[in-house]
């Protein structure tokens, strides 16, 4: 380990420790956070932001590292949330110790996510580029339809409330938001480490090479398909993990997290943060969630209500502002937030992303 | 028998709607390599503006509907052409970014539509005949299906004629095959990009007005729902193939209707299974060019 | 080789080179494929662009046309064209016959030609005389033509307009000997009125057509001069092109 890596590791650890201490402090950042950091509302928002960041991180691994533009990532997040929710409900009458049931439910959800990811990935990866994007979109859509249609098991449009029979007491209720916050932080750190590990592994390097030039990888005797499938599965299972965290944090799952729009939101987050760097996805996730929350608060404010219609209507739609922001970032800030330091450093306005010919089937 | 006829014709009607969206998607992708997520928004804005104009002039009459259709077509064409000129063109040949930017447009525009017209569907008035049924082989077919099928047929015929008979059509057909070679023959292929966007937008615009007839309402999400099926249709039909889009539109919609009726409302799922099956057997789609 | 093909006799006084390439560097997906290539093409005759497989001949032609990302300067008849988009360069009077023909397979022969016509008065009779076979097959889909016939279509697309320069990339690749002769004859005919930059592997064809040669190696120009100067030096041909002169051995 050289000094630079050491400094980075130390910085990372310090950051995690600082984040872990937040619930014990009374920091107030007016305009950004709804209240002091120890209040449940703020902790809830921050925890949600961290889960979204974890999800974005897993998405970035697929899109940024392996170049897989999936429009179906929400499916796996929803699989985690709904999977755990439904299994907990199913096991509610079980007589075993709650800890065991909870653990079994988590494991079963992981297996479910794994099988789903392997199936969808194996099929979707038969095509590349834009076709892959559409196929993953179709699968996610099927998942979304299934959730909405089977109201008896999934709660349909109403959403699935968390059955707390076997959920550890420390993770239930507003008073325990702190614990949920720590859980979200734990998930984020875990996802980060797994992503780091995959990217550093041989498979990660091959995946990167596949993105750059599939032909060359094929020439050196590796099957790009296998590597891409591996990355797809890992990213999807990580998404399922984030989904489980989401279920516990929100004490339920809403059908919105299974929609194509939710995946598109993820894409926005990753591109906003910057595809080029891991921390871009994290920053993107947190910035987006906070922005979304603040914009929604702003939309309901008196200041906006007093504006004339031409301004009031667009400004009271957070997604309109975020969508427009996204278009502007793609047009004028390729590299996203994570690309800014490099831009300043090199003083270049050059686009880091080379124009590439699509190699679609 | 009558059920089968009903399902077939209703399927054809829905297929007509899919085709109006998918034809543009497929041409745009085929020529430019752009996956256009904003296509649903072209449809929605046309449906809203068509409805707004139609109802003010003559609500629930054929005149009103015809006017809505004209407005829808024009709005779709203009909005699509502007999108290409002002935004897509700046990202020339950067296909991923182009797709991303259309995602942003789709998200922002749907939010804007919600802001303007609200989140709930707005029910629309239609000419009386369209709400009635006609009996064919014992099946009572809702009349609006015939309108949809006729319109889609006209659009298909019109686009085919345009592609076969005009110089721009020739350029587009050549460009779908190999757009770099088209430029290397001294042709500014970007002009036909705008044109293809305008044509696709016009078809989607008409689709928007017809969708409001078919569903009986307009809503901010009209386009998003149809877009996903149109994506599936384009992949099954083969990206870039107009004929493929036409055939797949009908296949998908008919399949969906039959599954909804005979397999307990599983139409959407069956369509996805069909997509998976097609990809397994023939990854480039029914009529797509070889990879 | 006639005295007229002697490099020192060209360019004719007053008439500069038609094409001047200086410091041309080309990149494909960020990877440099040719670097700092400089050479000139005189205003008449055939200049052959030679080099081993994969050395960057096609990339050089495509860089000149702006089909791949490039830096450096390219002048056509004294006017910089390196900032122009491809279609403008072609409209400026450059005919292009790509490697592997690139005919539009789904279009008919007639449609392929019609697409290529830029001039107000395209030279249809000239094409019909040069490639009578194509007239008979005008309504056949180009994708169903034989390789030789496709090459005729590709050549015809470039020759149907008045050009100031032709860029022709391996027109005889994979063709039967008889067709090779036909293609060479057509090029010879064309060369009487328009200068040609020709990429070609067949030494026999080069001997018959080329006045000058430019040789690439490692993405750079390593030889430029009269064709005879290179071709008469068996050892040099072997070293620079990595081929035996088949026509010599025969
Ligand atoms: N699309 C591409 N992606 C990556 N590298 C490429 C691509 N096209 C060409 N190259 C590389 O650029 C270099 C030059 O290729 P080019 O086709 O210009 O050579 P050439 O001299 O025309 O070869 P040949 O005699 O075989 O036609 C080669 O090393 C090739 O591998
Ligand atoms: Mg070559």
Short mmCIF file of N, CA, C and O in Angstrom, two decimals, chain A residues 63 69 71 123 126-127 130-131 134-135 137-138 141-142 145-146 149 264 267-268 271 313 317 319-320 323-324 326-327 330-332 351 353 355-358 360-361, chain B residues 29 35 37 87 90-91 93-97 100-101 103-105 107-108 111-112 114-116 179-180 228 231-232 235 239 265 268-269 272 275-276 279-280 283 291:
data_model
loop_
_atom_site.label_atom_id
_atom_site.label_comp_id
_atom_site.label_asym_id
_atom_site.label_seq_id
_atom_site.Cartn_x
_atom_site.Cartn_y
_atom_site.Cartn_z
N UNK A 63 -23.15 -0.40 -15.13
CA UNK A 63 -23.15 0.55 -16.24
C UNK A 63 -21.75 1.14 -16.47
O UNK A 63 -21.23 1.14 -17.57
N UNK A 69 -25.91 -1.11 -19.99
CA UNK A 69 -26.96 -0.12 -19.77
C UNK A 69 -28.26 -0.86 -19.51
O UNK A 69 -28.99 -1.19 -20.44
N UNK A 71 -32.05 -1.18 -17.99
CA UNK A 71 -33.19 -0.37 -17.58
C UNK A 71 -34.08 -1.17 -16.64
O UNK A 71 -35.24 -0.85 -16.48
N UNK A 123 -30.70 -14.39 -19.93
CA UNK A 123 -31.50 -14.13 -21.13
C UNK A 123 -31.13 -12.79 -21.77
O UNK A 123 -30.86 -12.71 -22.97
N UNK A 126 -27.98 -12.08 -23.92
CA UNK A 126 -27.85 -12.64 -25.26
C UNK A 126 -27.83 -11.54 -26.31
O UNK A 126 -27.43 -11.75 -27.44
N UNK A 127 -28.31 -10.37 -25.93
CA UNK A 127 -28.21 -9.23 -26.83
C UNK A 127 -27.37 -8.15 -26.16
O UNK A 127 -27.14 -8.20 -24.95
N UNK A 130 -28.23 -1.37 -26.96
CA UNK A 130 -29.55 -0.83 -26.75
C UNK A 130 -30.60 -1.95 -26.63
O UNK A 130 -31.55 -1.83 -25.86
N UNK A 131 -30.41 -3.03 -27.34
CA UNK A 131 -31.36 -4.14 -27.23
C UNK A 131 -31.36 -4.68 -25.80
O UNK A 131 -32.41 -4.99 -25.24
N UNK A 134 -33.44 -2.52 -23.66
CA UNK A 134 -34.88 -2.71 -23.83
C UNK A 134 -35.36 -4.01 -23.19
O UNK A 134 -36.45 -4.07 -22.63
N UNK A 135 -34.56 -5.04 -23.30
CA UNK A 135 -34.97 -6.33 -22.75
C UNK A 135 -35.04 -6.26 -21.22
O UNK A 135 -36.02 -6.72 -20.61
N UNK A 137 -35.58 -3.65 -19.56
CA UNK A 137 -36.76 -2.81 -19.30
C UNK A 137 -38.02 -3.66 -19.32
O UNK A 137 -38.89 -3.54 -18.45
N UNK A 138 -38.11 -4.54 -20.30
CA UNK A 138 -39.30 -5.39 -20.42
C UNK A 138 -39.46 -6.29 -19.19
O UNK A 138 -40.56 -6.44 -18.65
N UNK A 141 -40.60 -4.34 -16.31
CA UNK A 141 -42.00 -3.99 -16.48
C UNK A 141 -42.88 -5.16 -16.07
O UNK A 141 -43.91 -4.99 -15.40
N UNK A 142 -42.46 -6.37 -16.45
CA UNK A 142 -43.22 -7.56 -16.07
C UNK A 142 -43.29 -7.65 -14.54
O UNK A 142 -44.36 -7.92 -13.97
N UNK A 145 -45.72 -5.13 -13.23
CA UNK A 145 -47.10 -5.55 -13.49
C UNK A 145 -47.51 -6.63 -12.48
O UNK A 145 -48.59 -6.56 -11.89
N UNK A 146 -46.61 -7.59 -12.28
CA UNK A 146 -46.91 -8.67 -11.32
C UNK A 146 -47.24 -8.10 -9.94
O UNK A 146 -48.17 -8.55 -9.27
N UNK A 149 -50.64 -6.36 -10.03
CA UNK A 149 -51.78 -7.23 -10.28
C UNK A 149 -52.11 -8.12 -9.08
O UNK A 149 -53.27 -8.37 -8.78
N UNK A 264 -34.93 4.62 -14.13
CA UNK A 264 -34.47 5.82 -14.82
C UNK A 264 -33.92 6.82 -13.82
O UNK A 264 -32.92 7.48 -14.07
N UNK A 267 -30.48 5.87 -13.06
CA UNK A 267 -29.61 6.26 -14.15
C UNK A 267 -29.26 7.74 -14.03
O UNK A 267 -28.10 8.13 -14.16
N UNK A 268 -30.27 8.52 -13.72
CA UNK A 268 -30.05 9.95 -13.53
C UNK A 268 -29.02 10.16 -12.42
O UNK A 268 -28.08 10.93 -12.56
N UNK A 271 -25.44 9.11 -13.55
CA UNK A 271 -24.87 10.03 -14.52
C UNK A 271 -24.62 11.40 -13.89
O UNK A 271 -23.60 12.04 -14.12
N UNK A 313 -46.01 26.17 -12.04
CA UNK A 313 -46.23 24.79 -12.46
C UNK A 313 -44.93 24.00 -12.60
O UNK A 313 -44.77 22.95 -11.98
N UNK A 317 -42.87 20.90 -9.64
CA UNK A 317 -42.67 19.50 -10.01
C UNK A 317 -41.19 19.15 -9.87
O UNK A 317 -40.39 19.42 -10.75
N UNK A 319 -39.57 16.48 -10.25
CA UNK A 319 -39.03 15.67 -11.33
C UNK A 319 -38.75 16.49 -12.58
O UNK A 319 -37.87 16.16 -13.36
N UNK A 320 -39.52 17.53 -12.76
CA UNK A 320 -39.26 18.40 -13.91
C UNK A 320 -37.89 19.06 -13.75
O UNK A 320 -37.08 19.07 -14.66
N UNK A 323 -35.16 16.35 -14.01
CA UNK A 323 -35.03 15.89 -15.38
C UNK A 323 -34.28 16.91 -16.23
O UNK A 323 -33.37 16.56 -17.00
N UNK A 324 -34.65 18.17 -16.06
CA UNK A 324 -33.99 19.23 -16.81
C UNK A 324 -32.51 19.32 -16.41
O UNK A 324 -31.62 19.42 -17.26
N UNK A 326 -30.71 16.98 -15.32
CA UNK A 326 -30.05 15.81 -15.90
C UNK A 326 -29.69 16.06 -17.37
O UNK A 326 -28.56 15.80 -17.80
N UNK A 327 -30.65 16.59 -18.13
CA UNK A 327 -30.37 16.89 -19.54
C UNK A 327 -29.19 17.84 -19.64
O UNK A 327 -28.27 17.65 -20.45
N UNK A 330 -25.89 16.01 -18.91
CA UNK A 330 -25.44 15.18 -20.04
C UNK A 330 -24.89 16.06 -21.16
O UNK A 330 -23.87 15.75 -21.77
N UNK A 331 -25.56 17.19 -21.40
CA UNK A 331 -25.13 18.05 -22.49
C UNK A 331 -23.83 18.80 -22.17
O UNK A 331 -22.94 18.89 -22.99
N UNK A 332 -23.75 19.33 -20.97
CA UNK A 332 -22.67 20.28 -20.70
C UNK A 332 -21.67 19.82 -19.65
O UNK A 332 -20.64 20.44 -19.48
N UNK A 351 -14.37 16.29 -23.54
CA UNK A 351 -15.30 15.29 -23.08
C UNK A 351 -14.55 13.99 -22.78
O UNK A 351 -13.85 13.46 -23.63
N UNK A 353 -15.71 11.11 -22.30
CA UNK A 353 -16.31 9.95 -22.93
C UNK A 353 -16.08 10.04 -24.43
O UNK A 353 -16.52 10.97 -25.07
N UNK A 355 -16.61 9.41 -28.26
CA UNK A 355 -17.75 8.98 -29.06
C UNK A 355 -17.53 7.54 -29.51
O UNK A 355 -16.46 7.19 -29.98
N UNK A 356 -18.50 6.75 -29.28
CA UNK A 356 -18.32 5.33 -29.56
C UNK A 356 -19.41 4.84 -30.51
O UNK A 356 -20.54 5.24 -30.40
N UNK A 357 -19.00 4.01 -31.38
CA UNK A 357 -19.99 3.39 -32.25
C UNK A 357 -20.71 2.31 -31.45
O UNK A 357 -20.08 1.50 -30.77
N UNK A 358 -22.04 2.31 -31.50
CA UNK A 358 -22.77 1.26 -30.81
C UNK A 358 -22.50 -0.06 -31.50
O UNK A 358 -22.40 -0.14 -32.72
N UNK A 360 -24.47 -2.81 -31.46
CA UNK A 360 -25.70 -3.49 -31.08
C UNK A 360 -26.01 -4.63 -32.02
O UNK A 360 -25.61 -4.65 -33.15
N UNK A 361 -26.76 -5.56 -31.46
CA UNK A 361 -27.18 -6.68 -32.29
C UNK A 361 -28.27 -6.21 -33.24
O UNK A 361 -29.01 -5.30 -32.92
N UNK B 29 -34.25 4.54 -34.43
CA UNK B 29 -33.14 3.69 -34.00
C UNK B 29 -32.36 3.18 -35.19
O UNK B 29 -31.13 3.18 -35.21
N UNK B 35 -31.97 5.40 -29.10
CA UNK B 35 -33.12 4.83 -28.42
C UNK B 35 -33.88 5.99 -27.80
O UNK B 35 -33.41 6.63 -26.88
N UNK B 37 -36.34 7.62 -25.66
CA UNK B 37 -37.28 7.52 -24.54
C UNK B 37 -38.28 8.67 -24.53
O UNK B 37 -39.27 8.62 -23.82
N UNK B 87 -31.40 19.28 -29.27
CA UNK B 87 -30.76 18.49 -28.20
C UNK B 87 -30.00 17.28 -28.73
O UNK B 87 -28.80 17.17 -28.51
N UNK B 90 -26.72 17.76 -30.77
CA UNK B 90 -25.50 18.19 -30.06
C UNK B 90 -24.66 17.00 -29.64
O UNK B 90 -23.48 17.13 -29.34
N UNK B 91 -25.29 15.84 -29.54
CA UNK B 91 -24.58 14.64 -29.07
C UNK B 91 -24.36 13.67 -30.23
O UNK B 91 -24.39 12.46 -30.05
N UNK B 93 -23.70 11.05 -32.76
CA UNK B 93 -22.97 9.79 -32.75
C UNK B 93 -22.61 9.28 -31.35
O UNK B 93 -21.89 8.31 -31.21
N UNK B 94 -23.08 9.96 -30.29
CA UNK B 94 -22.80 9.44 -28.95
C UNK B 94 -24.08 8.81 -28.43
O UNK B 94 -24.87 9.43 -27.74
N UNK B 95 -24.24 7.54 -28.76
CA UNK B 95 -25.55 6.92 -28.62
C UNK B 95 -26.02 6.78 -27.19
O UNK B 95 -27.20 6.94 -26.90
N UNK B 96 -25.11 6.45 -26.29
CA UNK B 96 -25.52 6.30 -24.90
C UNK B 96 -26.01 7.65 -24.36
O UNK B 96 -27.09 7.75 -23.78
N UNK B 97 -25.21 8.69 -24.60
CA UNK B 97 -25.63 10.01 -24.12
C UNK B 97 -26.94 10.44 -24.76
O UNK B 97 -27.77 11.09 -24.11
N UNK B 100 -29.59 8.79 -22.91
CA UNK B 100 -29.73 9.39 -21.58
C UNK B 100 -30.49 10.70 -21.65
O UNK B 100 -31.37 10.97 -20.83
N UNK B 101 -30.15 11.51 -22.63
CA UNK B 101 -30.78 12.81 -22.72
C UNK B 101 -32.29 12.64 -22.99
O UNK B 101 -33.12 13.39 -22.44
N UNK B 103 -34.04 10.20 -21.89
CA UNK B 103 -34.58 9.80 -20.59
C UNK B 103 -34.90 11.04 -19.76
O UNK B 103 -35.99 11.17 -19.18
N UNK B 104 -33.96 11.98 -19.76
CA UNK B 104 -34.17 13.23 -19.01
C UNK B 104 -35.38 13.99 -19.53
O UNK B 104 -36.22 14.46 -18.76
N UNK B 105 -35.49 14.05 -20.85
CA UNK B 105 -36.64 14.75 -21.44
C UNK B 105 -37.93 14.07 -21.03
O UNK B 105 -38.92 14.72 -20.68
N UNK B 107 -38.57 12.19 -18.36
CA UNK B 107 -38.89 12.43 -16.95
C UNK B 107 -39.43 13.84 -16.74
O UNK B 107 -40.47 14.05 -16.10
N UNK B 108 -38.70 14.81 -17.29
CA UNK B 108 -39.08 16.20 -17.08
C UNK B 108 -40.44 16.50 -17.70
O UNK B 108 -41.28 17.17 -17.09
N UNK B 111 -43.42 15.05 -15.81
CA UNK B 111 -43.66 15.85 -14.61
C UNK B 111 -44.36 17.15 -14.97
O UNK B 111 -45.29 17.60 -14.28
N UNK B 112 -43.93 17.75 -16.06
CA UNK B 112 -44.54 19.00 -16.49
C UNK B 112 -46.01 18.78 -16.87
O UNK B 112 -46.89 19.57 -16.49
N UNK B 114 -47.95 16.53 -15.70
CA UNK B 114 -48.69 16.36 -14.44
C UNK B 114 -48.97 17.71 -13.81
O UNK B 114 -50.04 17.94 -13.26
N UNK B 115 -47.96 18.59 -13.88
CA UNK B 115 -48.15 19.91 -13.31
C UNK B 115 -49.26 20.68 -14.01
O UNK B 115 -50.04 21.38 -13.38
N UNK B 116 -49.33 20.53 -15.32
CA UNK B 116 -50.30 21.31 -16.08
C UNK B 116 -51.69 20.66 -16.04
O UNK B 116 -52.69 21.32 -15.77
N UNK B 179 -25.14 4.34 -42.34
CA UNK B 179 -25.24 5.79 -42.49
C UNK B 179 -23.90 6.44 -42.80
O UNK B 179 -23.86 7.50 -43.39
N UNK B 180 -22.79 5.78 -42.42
CA UNK B 180 -21.50 6.39 -42.73
C UNK B 180 -21.26 6.42 -44.23
O UNK B 180 -20.70 7.38 -44.77
N UNK B 228 -43.40 1.45 -23.52
CA UNK B 228 -42.76 0.20 -23.12
C UNK B 228 -43.16 -0.93 -24.06
O UNK B 228 -42.32 -1.71 -24.52
N UNK B 231 -41.39 -0.47 -27.30
CA UNK B 231 -40.01 -0.96 -27.22
C UNK B 231 -39.98 -2.46 -27.48
O UNK B 231 -39.17 -2.96 -28.26
N UNK B 232 -40.86 -3.17 -26.80
CA UNK B 232 -40.90 -4.62 -26.96
C UNK B 232 -41.19 -4.97 -28.42
O UNK B 232 -40.53 -5.83 -29.01
N UNK B 235 -38.11 -4.45 -30.61
CA UNK B 235 -37.09 -5.48 -30.46
C UNK B 235 -37.55 -6.77 -31.12
O UNK B 235 -36.79 -7.42 -31.86
N UNK B 239 -34.89 -4.15 -34.82
CA UNK B 239 -34.64 -2.71 -34.78
C UNK B 239 -34.37 -2.17 -36.18
O UNK B 239 -33.54 -2.70 -36.90
N UNK B 265 -55.88 -12.67 -17.61
CA UNK B 265 -55.28 -11.34 -17.50
C UNK B 265 -53.77 -11.32 -17.44
O UNK B 265 -53.18 -10.42 -16.86
N UNK B 268 -49.71 -8.96 -20.27
CA UNK B 268 -48.43 -8.25 -20.20
C UNK B 268 -47.28 -9.23 -19.97
O UNK B 268 -46.20 -9.08 -20.55
N UNK B 269 -47.53 -10.22 -19.13
CA UNK B 269 -46.47 -11.18 -18.84
C UNK B 269 -46.17 -12.04 -20.05
O UNK B 269 -45.01 -12.30 -20.38
N UNK B 272 -43.89 -10.39 -22.39
CA UNK B 272 -42.48 -10.42 -21.98
C UNK B 272 -41.88 -11.80 -22.24
O UNK B 272 -40.74 -11.93 -22.70
N UNK B 275 -41.10 -12.00 -25.77
CA UNK B 275 -39.87 -11.27 -26.06
C UNK B 275 -38.65 -12.14 -25.74
O UNK B 275 -37.72 -12.25 -26.54
N UNK B 276 -38.67 -12.76 -24.57
CA UNK B 276 -37.56 -13.61 -24.18
C UNK B 276 -37.39 -14.75 -25.18
O UNK B 276 -36.27 -15.07 -25.59
N UNK B 279 -35.83 -13.56 -28.38
CA UNK B 279 -34.41 -13.26 -28.21
C UNK B 279 -33.57 -14.53 -28.14
O UNK B 279 -32.43 -14.56 -28.59
N UNK B 280 -34.15 -15.56 -27.55
CA UNK B 280 -33.41 -16.81 -27.45
C UNK B 280 -33.21 -17.42 -28.83
O UNK B 280 -32.13 -17.90 -29.16
N UNK B 283 -31.93 -13.40 -31.81
CA UNK B 283 -31.61 -12.17 -31.08
C UNK B 283 -31.82 -10.89 -31.90
O UNK B 283 -32.02 -9.83 -31.33
N UNK B 291 -26.62 -8.98 -37.15
CA UNK B 291 -25.76 -8.22 -36.23
C UNK B 291 -24.36 -8.07 -36.80
O UNK B 291 -23.88 -8.94 -37.49
#
